[in-house]
Amino acid sequence: MSMLSYQRMAPKVVNSPASCQRLTAVQIKEICDRHGVPYIQENVFTRLRRTLQIGVGSRSMKVWERGD
């Protein structure tokens, strides 16, 4: 799993109205698919739990290896 999903979305969604956020997410997902970057869509609480597990060392981050 990667935190890149949030890193891709955050700068684009902050200033957009709520009605445009779904469209923006779809566009970003299409861009990720086109370039072979995984786009992970999870519940915020699931992501928080995993982030905390990584922080305390009970879980490690998945490493994304590009298939070049």
PDB file of N, CA, C and O in Angstrom:
ATOM      1  N   MET A   1       0.838  -1.176   0.000  1.00  0.00           N
ATOM      2  CA  MET A   1       0.000   0.000   0.000  1.00  0.00           C
ATOM      3  C   MET A   1       0.876   1.230   0.000  1.00  0.00           C
ATOM      4  O   MET A   1       1.939   1.235   0.542  1.00  0.00           O
ATOM      5  N   SER A   2       0.410   2.261  -0.567  1.00  0.00           N
ATOM      6  CA  SER A   2       1.195   3.473  -0.687  1.00  0.00           C
ATOM      7  C   SER A   2       0.364   4.669  -0.274  1.00  0.00           C
ATOM      8  O   SER A   2      -0.843   4.694  -0.443  1.00  0.00           O
ATOM      9  N   MET A   3       1.034   5.635   0.273  1.00  0.00           N
ATOM     10  CA  MET A   3       0.355   6.867   0.630  1.00  0.00           C
ATOM     11  C   MET A   3       0.254   7.788  -0.586  1.00  0.00           C
ATOM     12  O   MET A   3      -0.237   8.891  -0.488  1.00  0.00           O
ATOM     13  N   LEU A   4       0.732   7.339  -1.722  1.00  0.00           N
ATOM     14  CA  LEU A   4       0.702   8.162  -2.921  1.00  0.00           C
ATOM     15  C   LEU A   4      -0.706   8.548  -3.331  1.00  0.00           C
ATOM     16  O   LEU A   4      -0.910   9.594  -3.928  1.00  0.00           O
ATOM     17  N   SER A   5      -1.677   7.719  -2.993  1.00  0.00           N
ATOM     18  CA  SER A   5      -3.054   8.051  -3.366  1.00  0.00           C
ATOM     19  C   SER A   5      -3.451   9.396  -2.772  1.00  0.00           C
ATOM     20  O   SER A   5      -4.018  10.244  -3.455  1.00  0.00           O
ATOM     21  N   TYR A   6      -3.154   9.571  -1.501  1.00  0.00           N
ATOM     22  CA  TYR A   6      -3.484  10.839  -0.857  1.00  0.00           C
ATOM     23  C   TYR A   6      -2.598  11.960  -1.365  1.00  0.00           C
ATOM     24  O   TYR A   6      -3.034  13.083  -1.516  1.00  0.00           O
ATOM     25  N   GLN A   7      -1.336  11.661  -1.639  1.00  0.00           N
ATOM     26  CA  GLN A   7      -0.428  12.684  -2.122  1.00  0.00           C
ATOM     27  C   GLN A   7      -0.858  13.177  -3.503  1.00  0.00           C
ATOM     28  O   GLN A   7      -0.651  14.334  -3.834  1.00  0.00           O
ATOM     29  N   ARG A   8      -1.433  12.302  -4.296  1.00  0.00           N
ATOM     30  CA  ARG A   8      -1.905  12.719  -5.623  1.00  0.00           C
ATOM     31  C   ARG A   8      -3.182  13.535  -5.504  1.00  0.00           C
ATOM     32  O   ARG A   8      -3.388  14.469  -6.257  1.00  0.00           O
ATOM     33  N   MET A   9      -4.043  13.154  -4.598  1.00  0.00           N
ATOM     34  CA  MET A   9      -5.355  13.787  -4.509  1.00  0.00           C
ATOM     35  C   MET A   9      -5.328  15.116  -3.764  1.00  0.00           C
ATOM     36  O   MET A   9      -5.990  16.053  -4.165  1.00  0.00           O
ATOM     37  N   ALA A  10      -4.571  15.217  -2.687  1.00  0.00           N
ATOM     38  CA  ALA A  10      -4.641  16.365  -1.789  1.00  0.00           C
ATOM     39  C   ALA A  10      -4.497  17.714  -2.483  1.00  0.00           C
ATOM     40  O   ALA A  10      -5.352  18.583  -2.313  1.00  0.00           O
ATOM     41  N   PRO A  11      -3.456  17.957  -3.267  1.00  0.00           N
ATOM     42  CA  PRO A  11      -3.326  19.294  -3.858  1.00  0.00           C
ATOM     43  C   PRO A  11      -4.428  19.630  -4.855  1.00  0.00           C
ATOM     44  O   PRO A  11      -4.734  20.786  -5.073  1.00  0.00           O
ATOM     45  N   LYS A  12      -5.049  18.635  -5.444  1.00  0.00           N
ATOM     46  CA  LYS A  12      -6.050  18.883  -6.467  1.00  0.00           C
ATOM     47  C   LYS A  12      -7.458  19.054  -5.891  1.00  0.00           C
ATOM     48  O   LYS A  12      -8.304  19.669  -6.494  1.00  0.00           O
ATOM     49  N   VAL A  13      -7.696  18.503  -4.726  1.00  0.00           N
ATOM     50  CA  VAL A  13      -9.033  18.488  -4.153  1.00  0.00           C
ATOM     51  C   VAL A  13      -9.248  19.624  -3.167  1.00  0.00           C
ATOM     52  O   VAL A  13     -10.364  20.073  -2.972  1.00  0.00           O
ATOM     53  N   VAL A  14      -8.202  20.146  -2.581  1.00  0.00           N
ATOM     54  CA  VAL A  14      -8.326  21.134  -1.517  1.00  0.00           C
ATOM     55  C   VAL A  14      -9.177  22.326  -1.922  1.00  0.00           C
ATOM     56  O   VAL A  14     -10.059  22.743  -1.187  1.00  0.00           O
ATOM     57  N   ASN A  15      -8.934  22.873  -3.081  1.00  0.00           N
ATOM     58  CA  ASN A  15      -9.628  24.091  -3.487  1.00  0.00           C
ATOM     59  C   ASN A  15     -10.838  23.846  -4.384  1.00  0.00           C
ATOM     60  O   ASN A  15     -11.446  24.783  -4.863  1.00  0.00           O
ATOM     61  N   SER A  16     -11.183  22.590  -4.605  1.00  0.00           N
ATOM     62  CA  SER A  16     -12.323  22.325  -5.477  1.00  0.00           C
ATOM     63  C   SER A  16     -13.581  22.076  -4.642  1.00  0.00           C
ATOM     64  O   SER A  16     -13.513  21.561  -3.535  1.00  0.00           O
ATOM     65  N   PRO A  17     -14.737  22.453  -5.182  1.00  0.00           N
ATOM     66  CA  PRO A  17     -15.983  22.211  -4.452  1.00  0.00           C
ATOM     67  C   PRO A  17     -16.286  20.712  -4.369  1.00  0.00           C
ATOM     68  O   PRO A  17     -15.787  19.915  -5.169  1.00  0.00           O
ATOM     69  N   ALA A  18     -17.074  20.335  -3.400  1.00  0.00           N
ATOM     70  CA  ALA A  18     -17.393  18.922  -3.161  1.00  0.00           C
ATOM     71  C   ALA A  18     -17.993  18.260  -4.398  1.00  0.00           C
ATOM     72  O   ALA A  18     -17.753  17.084  -4.647  1.00  0.00           O
ATOM     73  N   SER A  19     -18.742  19.009  -5.174  1.00  0.00           N
ATOM     74  CA  SER A  19     -19.375  18.426  -6.362  1.00  0.00           C
ATOM     75  C   SER A  19     -18.354  18.007  -7.417  1.00  0.00           C
ATOM     76  O   SER A  19     -18.635  17.151  -8.249  1.00  0.00           O
ATOM     77  N   CYS A  20     -17.172  18.584  -7.391  1.00  0.00           N
ATOM     78  CA  CYS A  20     -16.135  18.266  -8.386  1.00  0.00           C
ATOM     79  C   CYS A  20     -15.159  17.193  -7.908  1.00  0.00           C
ATOM     80  O   CYS A  20     -14.368  16.689  -8.696  1.00  0.00           O
ATOM     81  N   GLN A  21     -15.196  16.847  -6.623  1.00  0.00           N
ATOM     82  CA  GLN A  21     -14.202  15.921  -6.082  1.00  0.00           C
ATOM     83  C   GLN A  21     -14.313  14.526  -6.683  1.00  0.00           C
ATOM     84  O   GLN A  21     -13.296  13.881  -6.938  1.00  0.00           O
ATOM     85  N   ARG A  22     -15.518  14.039  -6.908  1.00  0.00           N
ATOM     86  CA  ARG A  22     -15.671  12.708  -7.512  1.00  0.00           C
ATOM     87  C   ARG A  22     -15.110  12.681  -8.924  1.00  0.00           C
ATOM     88  O   ARG A  22     -14.445  11.738  -9.327  1.00  0.00           O
ATOM     89  N   LEU A  23     -15.382  13.704  -9.691  1.00  0.00           N
ATOM     90  CA  LEU A  23     -14.864  13.790 -11.057  1.00  0.00           C
ATOM     91  C   LEU A  23     -13.332  13.850 -11.043  1.00  0.00           C
ATOM     92  O   LEU A  23     -12.677  13.178 -11.832  1.00  0.00           O
ATOM     93  N   THR A  24     -12.782  14.639 -10.129  1.00  0.00           N
ATOM     94  CA  THR A  24     -11.330  14.739 -10.015  1.00  0.00           C
ATOM     95  C   THR A  24     -10.726  13.387  -9.671  1.00  0.00           C
ATOM     96  O   THR A  24      -9.706  12.997 -10.241  1.00  0.00           O
ATOM     97  N   ALA A  25     -11.340  12.651  -8.750  1.00  0.00           N
ATOM     98  CA  ALA A  25     -10.838  11.335  -8.353  1.00  0.00           C
ATOM     99  C   ALA A  25     -10.839  10.374  -9.544  1.00  0.00           C
ATOM    100  O   ALA A  25      -9.889   9.623  -9.747  1.00  0.00           O
ATOM    101  N   VAL A  26     -11.886  10.417 -10.345  1.00  0.00           N
ATOM    102  CA  VAL A  26     -11.976   9.547 -11.517  1.00  0.00           C
ATOM    103  C   VAL A  26     -10.876   9.900 -12.517  1.00  0.00           C
ATOM    104  O   VAL A  26     -10.211   9.014 -13.068  1.00  0.00           O
ATOM    105  N   GLN A  27     -10.650  11.178 -12.735  1.00  0.00           N
ATOM    106  CA  GLN A  27      -9.610  11.608 -13.672  1.00  0.00           C
ATOM    107  C   GLN A  27      -8.226  11.188 -13.193  1.00  0.00           C
ATOM    108  O   GLN A  27      -7.409  10.720 -13.984  1.00  0.00           O
ATOM    109  N   ILE A  28      -7.961  11.339 -11.909  1.00  0.00           N
ATOM    110  CA  ILE A  28      -6.655  10.961 -11.362  1.00  0.00           C
ATOM    111  C   ILE A  28      -6.471   9.452 -11.442  1.00  0.00           C
ATOM    112  O   ILE A  28      -5.386   8.961 -11.760  1.00  0.00           O
ATOM    113  N   LYS A  29      -7.536   8.695 -11.176  1.00  0.00           N
ATOM    114  CA  LYS A  29      -7.453   7.235 -11.286  1.00  0.00           C
ATOM    115  C   LYS A  29      -7.125   6.825 -12.721  1.00  0.00           C
ATOM    116  O   LYS A  29      -6.298   5.941 -12.955  1.00  0.00           O
ATOM    117  N   GLU A  30      -7.733   7.471 -13.698  1.00  0.00           N
ATOM    118  CA  GLU A  30      -7.443   7.169 -15.106  1.00  0.00           C
ATOM    119  C   GLU A  30      -5.988   7.476 -15.446  1.00  0.00           C
ATOM    120  O   GLU A  30      -5.334   6.713 -16.161  1.00  0.00           O
ATOM    121  N   ILE A  31      -5.468   8.573 -14.932  1.00  0.00           N
ATOM    122  CA  ILE A  31      -4.068   8.927 -15.173  1.00  0.00           C
ATOM    123  C   ILE A  31      -3.145   7.880 -14.552  1.00  0.00           C
ATOM    124  O   ILE A  31      -2.169   7.452 -15.171  1.00  0.00           O
ATOM    125  N   CYS A  32      -3.455   7.463 -13.337  1.00  0.00           N
ATOM    126  CA  CYS A  32      -2.650   6.439 -12.656  1.00  0.00           C
ATOM    127  C   CYS A  32      -2.673   5.132 -13.446  1.00  0.00           C
ATOM    128  O   CYS A  32      -1.639   4.486 -13.621  1.00  0.00           O
ATOM    129  N   ASP A  33      -3.847   4.733 -13.910  1.00  0.00           N
ATOM    130  CA  ASP A  33      -3.968   3.504 -14.705  1.00  0.00           C
ATOM    131  C   ASP A  33      -3.145   3.586 -15.982  1.00  0.00           C
ATOM    132  O   ASP A  33      -2.475   2.636 -16.369  1.00  0.00           O
ATOM    133  N   ARG A  34      -3.186   4.736 -16.607  1.00  0.00           N
ATOM    134  CA  ARG A  34      -2.467   4.927 -17.857  1.00  0.00           C
ATOM    135  C   ARG A  34      -0.945   4.803 -17.670  1.00  0.00           C
ATOM    136  O   ARG A  34      -0.247   4.329 -18.545  1.00  0.00           O
ATOM    137  N   HIS A  35      -0.476   5.222 -16.493  1.00  0.00           N
ATOM    138  CA  HIS A  35       0.966   5.196 -16.229  1.00  0.00           C
ATOM    139  C   HIS A  35       1.407   4.010 -15.375  1.00  0.00           C
ATOM    140  O   HIS A  35       2.576   3.910 -15.009  1.00  0.00           O
ATOM    141  N   GLY A  36       0.466   3.132 -15.035  1.00  0.00           N
ATOM    142  CA  GLY A  36       0.819   1.933 -14.283  1.00  0.00           C
ATOM    143  C   GLY A  36       1.087   2.158 -12.809  1.00  0.00           C
ATOM    144  O   GLY A  36       1.759   1.360 -12.156  1.00  0.00           O
ATOM    145  N   VAL A  37       0.568   3.233 -12.255  1.00  0.00           N
ATOM    146  CA  VAL A  37       0.742   3.539 -10.832  1.00  0.00           C
ATOM    147  C   VAL A  37      -0.494   3.046 -10.086  1.00  0.00           C
ATOM    148  O   VAL A  37      -1.616   3.340 -10.494  1.00  0.00           O
ATOM    149  N   PRO A  38      -0.311   2.282  -8.999  1.00  0.00           N
ATOM    150  CA  PRO A  38      -1.483   1.790  -8.281  1.00  0.00           C
ATOM    151  C   PRO A  38      -2.256   2.932  -7.612  1.00  0.00           C
ATOM    152  O   PRO A  38      -1.666   3.823  -7.020  1.00  0.00           O
ATOM    153  N   TYR A  39      -3.564   2.891  -7.742  1.00  0.00           N
ATOM    154  CA  TYR A  39      -4.445   3.874  -7.112  1.00  0.00           C
ATOM    155  C   TYR A  39      -5.274   3.112  -6.088  1.00  0.00           C
ATOM    156  O   TYR A  39      -6.119   2.298  -6.439  1.00  0.00           O
ATOM    157  N   ILE A  40      -5.019   3.357  -4.829  1.00  0.00           N
ATOM    158  CA  ILE A  40      -5.677   2.618  -3.758  1.00  0.00           C
ATOM    159  C   ILE A  40      -6.757   3.506  -3.154  1.00  0.00           C
ATOM    160  O   ILE A  40      -6.493   4.633  -2.735  1.00  0.00           O
ATOM    161  N   GLN A  41      -7.965   2.975  -3.115  1.00  0.00           N
ATOM    162  CA  GLN A  41      -9.099   3.719  -2.581  1.00  0.00           C
ATOM    163  C   GLN A  41      -9.625   2.949  -1.385  1.00  0.00           C
ATOM    164  O   GLN A  41     -10.155   1.847  -1.540  1.00  0.00           O
ATOM    165  N   GLU A  42      -9.439   3.507  -0.185  1.00  0.00           N
ATOM    166  CA  GLU A  42      -9.839   2.828   1.050  1.00  0.00           C
ATOM    167  C   GLU A  42     -10.610   3.772   1.958  1.00  0.00           C
ATOM    168  O   GLU A  42     -10.523   4.988   1.829  1.00  0.00           O
ATOM    169  N   ASN A  43     -11.267   3.179   2.913  1.00  0.00           N
ATOM    170  CA  ASN A  43     -11.916   3.911   3.980  1.00  0.00           C
ATOM    171  C   ASN A  43     -10.845   4.652   4.774  1.00  0.00           C
ATOM    172  O   ASN A  43      -9.764   4.135   5.017  1.00  0.00           O
ATOM    173  N   VAL A  44     -11.127   5.875   5.192  1.00  0.00           N
ATOM    174  CA  VAL A  44     -10.146   6.682   5.917  1.00  0.00           C
ATOM    175  C   VAL A  44      -9.718   6.015   7.231  1.00  0.00           C
ATOM    176  O   VAL A  44      -8.563   6.120   7.646  1.00  0.00           O
ATOM    177  N   PHE A  45     -10.618   5.288   7.876  1.00  0.00           N
ATOM    178  CA  PHE A  45     -10.270   4.643   9.138  1.00  0.00           C
ATOM    179  C   PHE A  45      -9.354   3.444   8.916  1.00  0.00           C
ATOM    180  O   PHE A  45      -8.465   3.175   9.720  1.00  0.00           O
ATOM    181  N   THR A  46      -9.551   2.729   7.817  1.00  0.00           N
ATOM    182  CA  THR A  46      -8.651   1.630   7.455  1.00  0.00           C
ATOM    183  C   THR A  46      -7.263   2.185   7.200  1.00  0.00           C
ATOM    184  O   THR A  46      -6.257   1.647   7.666  1.00  0.00           O
ATOM    185  N   ARG A  47      -7.179   3.279   6.471  1.00  0.00           N
ATOM    186  CA  ARG A  47      -5.888   3.895   6.174  1.00  0.00           C
ATOM    187  C   ARG A  47      -5.225   4.410   7.460  1.00  0.00           C
ATOM    188  O   ARG A  47      -4.025   4.247   7.643  1.00  0.00           O
ATOM    189  N   LEU A  48      -5.999   4.995   8.338  1.00  0.00           N
ATOM    190  CA  LEU A  48      -5.454   5.487   9.605  1.00  0.00           C
ATOM    191  C   LEU A  48      -4.899   4.341  10.443  1.00  0.00           C
ATOM    192  O   LEU A  48      -3.799   4.424  10.992  1.00  0.00           O
ATOM    193  N   ARG A  49      -5.653   3.242  10.520  1.00  0.00           N
ATOM    194  CA  ARG A  49      -5.197   2.081  11.292  1.00  0.00           C
ATOM    195  C   ARG A  49      -3.884   1.545  10.727  1.00  0.00           C
ATOM    196  O   ARG A  49      -2.932   1.287  11.472  1.00  0.00           O
ATOM    197  N   ARG A  50      -3.797   1.416   9.425  1.00  0.00           N
ATOM    198  CA  ARG A  50      -2.572   0.909   8.805  1.00  0.00           C
ATOM    199  C   ARG A  50      -1.407   1.871   9.008  1.00  0.00           C
ATOM    200  O   ARG A  50      -0.277   1.458   9.230  1.00  0.00           O
ATOM    201  N   THR A  51      -1.674   3.167   8.922  1.00  0.00           N
ATOM    202  CA  THR A  51      -0.622   4.157   9.137  1.00  0.00           C
ATOM    203  C   THR A  51      -0.085   4.064  10.555  1.00  0.00           C
ATOM    204  O   THR A  51       1.131   4.124  10.779  1.00  0.00           O
ATOM    205  N   LEU A  52      -0.989   3.917  11.529  1.00  0.00           N
ATOM    206  CA  LEU A  52      -0.551   3.780  12.923  1.00  0.00           C
ATOM    207  C   LEU A  52       0.235   2.495  13.142  1.00  0.00           C
ATOM    208  O   LEU A  52       1.235   2.484  13.865  1.00  0.00           O
ATOM    209  N   GLN A  53      -0.177   1.404  12.514  1.00  0.00           N
ATOM    210  CA  GLN A  53       0.559   0.143  12.624  1.00  0.00           C
ATOM    211  C   GLN A  53       1.965   0.284  12.053  1.00  0.00           C
ATOM    212  O   GLN A  53       2.929  -0.234  12.628  1.00  0.00           O
ATOM    213  N   ILE A  54       2.093   0.983  10.964  1.00  0.00           N
ATOM    214  CA  ILE A  54       3.420   1.213  10.387  1.00  0.00           C
ATOM    215  C   ILE A  54       4.241   2.097  11.317  1.00  0.00           C
ATOM    216  O   ILE A  54       5.424   1.854  11.544  1.00  0.00           O
ATOM    217  N   GLY A  55       3.603   3.096  11.908  1.00  0.00           N
ATOM    218  CA  GLY A  55       4.291   4.014  12.815  1.00  0.00           C
ATOM    219  C   GLY A  55       4.846   3.354  14.050  1.00  0.00           C
ATOM    220  O   GLY A  55       5.938   3.701  14.512  1.00  0.00           O
ATOM    221  N   VAL A  56       4.117   2.390  14.609  1.00  0.00           N
ATOM    222  CA  VAL A  56       4.589   1.723  15.833  1.00  0.00           C
ATOM    223  C   VAL A  56       5.433   0.494  15.523  1.00  0.00           C
ATOM    224  O   VAL A  56       5.972  -0.139  16.412  1.00  0.00           O
ATOM    225  N   GLY A  57       5.541   0.146  14.250  1.00  0.00           N
ATOM    226  CA  GLY A  57       6.422  -0.941  13.838  1.00  0.00           C
ATOM    227  C   GLY A  57       5.805  -2.320  13.814  1.00  0.00           C
ATOM    228  O   GLY A  57       6.509  -3.314  13.620  1.00  0.00           O
ATOM    229  N   SER A  58       4.493  -2.444  13.987  1.00  0.00           N
ATOM    230  CA  SER A  58       3.856  -3.757  13.945  1.00  0.00           C
ATOM    231  C   SER A  58       3.527  -4.190  12.512  1.00  0.00           C
ATOM    232  O   SER A  58       3.072  -5.301  12.287  1.00  0.00           O
ATOM    233  N   ARG A  59       3.764  -3.293  11.566  1.00  0.00           N
ATOM    234  CA  ARG A  59       3.512  -3.588  10.156  1.00  0.00           C
ATOM    235  C   ARG A  59       4.512  -2.790   9.326  1.00  0.00           C
ATOM    236  O   ARG A  59       4.937  -1.715   9.727  1.00  0.00           O
ATOM    237  N   SER A  60       4.884  -3.313   8.188  1.00  0.00           N
ATOM    238  CA  SER A  60       5.800  -2.559   7.336  1.00  0.00           C
ATOM    239  C   SER A  60       5.064  -2.100   6.081  1.00  0.00           C
ATOM    240  O   SER A  60       4.052  -2.683   5.686  1.00  0.00           O
ATOM    241  N   MET A  61       5.598  -1.063   5.476  1.00  0.00           N
ATOM    242  CA  MET A  61       4.984  -0.542   4.256  1.00  0.00           C
ATOM    243  C   MET A  61       5.254  -1.473   3.101  1.00  0.00           C
ATOM    244  O   MET A  61       6.320  -2.067   3.002  1.00  0.00           O
ATOM    245  N   LYS A  62       4.277  -1.590   2.237  1.00  0.00           N
ATOM    246  CA  LYS A  62       4.492  -2.365   1.005  1.00  0.00           C
ATOM    247  C   LYS A  62       5.368  -1.532   0.078  1.00  0.00           C
ATOM    248  O   LYS A  62       5.273  -0.317   0.031  1.00  0.00           O
ATOM    249  N   VAL A  63       6.200  -2.210  -0.637  1.00  0.00           N
ATOM    250  CA  VAL A  63       7.076  -1.527  -1.593  1.00  0.00           C
ATOM    251  C   VAL A  63       6.505  -1.746  -2.984  1.00  0.00           C
ATOM    252  O   VAL A  63       6.221  -2.860  -3.387  1.00  0.00           O
ATOM    253  N   TRP A  64       6.314  -0.655  -3.689  1.00  0.00           N
ATOM    254  CA  TRP A  64       5.807  -0.742  -5.054  1.00  0.00           C
ATOM    255  C   TRP A  64       6.986  -0.833  -5.982  1.00  0.00           C
ATOM    256  O   TRP A  64       7.832   0.064  -6.044  1.00  0.00           O
ATOM    257  N   GLU A  65       7.064  -1.912  -6.697  1.00  0.00           N
ATOM    258  CA  GLU A  65       8.132  -2.080  -7.665  1.00  0.00           C
ATOM    259  C   GLU A  65       7.552  -1.879  -9.050  1.00  0.00           C
ATOM    260  O   GLU A  65       6.663  -2.615  -9.469  1.00  0.00           O
ATOM    261  N   ARG A  66       8.065  -0.927  -9.711  1.00  0.00           N
ATOM    262  CA  ARG A  66       7.583  -0.639 -11.060  1.00  0.00           C
ATOM    263  C   ARG A  66       8.011  -1.760 -11.980  1.00  0.00           C
ATOM    264  O   ARG A  66       9.116  -2.235 -11.921  1.00  0.00           O
ATOM    265  N   GLY A  67       7.140  -2.188 -12.826  1.00  0.00           N
ATOM    266  CA  GLY A  67       7.399  -3.354 -13.669  1.00  0.00           C
ATOM    267  C   GLY A  67       8.236  -3.069 -14.901  1.00  0.00           C
ATOM    268  O   GLY A  67       8.041  -3.691 -15.923  1.00  0.00           O
ATOM    269  N   ASP A  68       9.160  -2.123 -14.826  1.00  0.00           N
ATOM    270  CA  ASP A  68      10.008  -1.827 -15.992  1.00  0.00           C
ATOM    271  C   ASP A  68      10.964  -2.942 -16.293  1.00  0.00           C
ATOM    272  O   ASP A  68      11.655  -3.471 -15.540  1.00  0.00           O
TER     273      ASP A  68
END
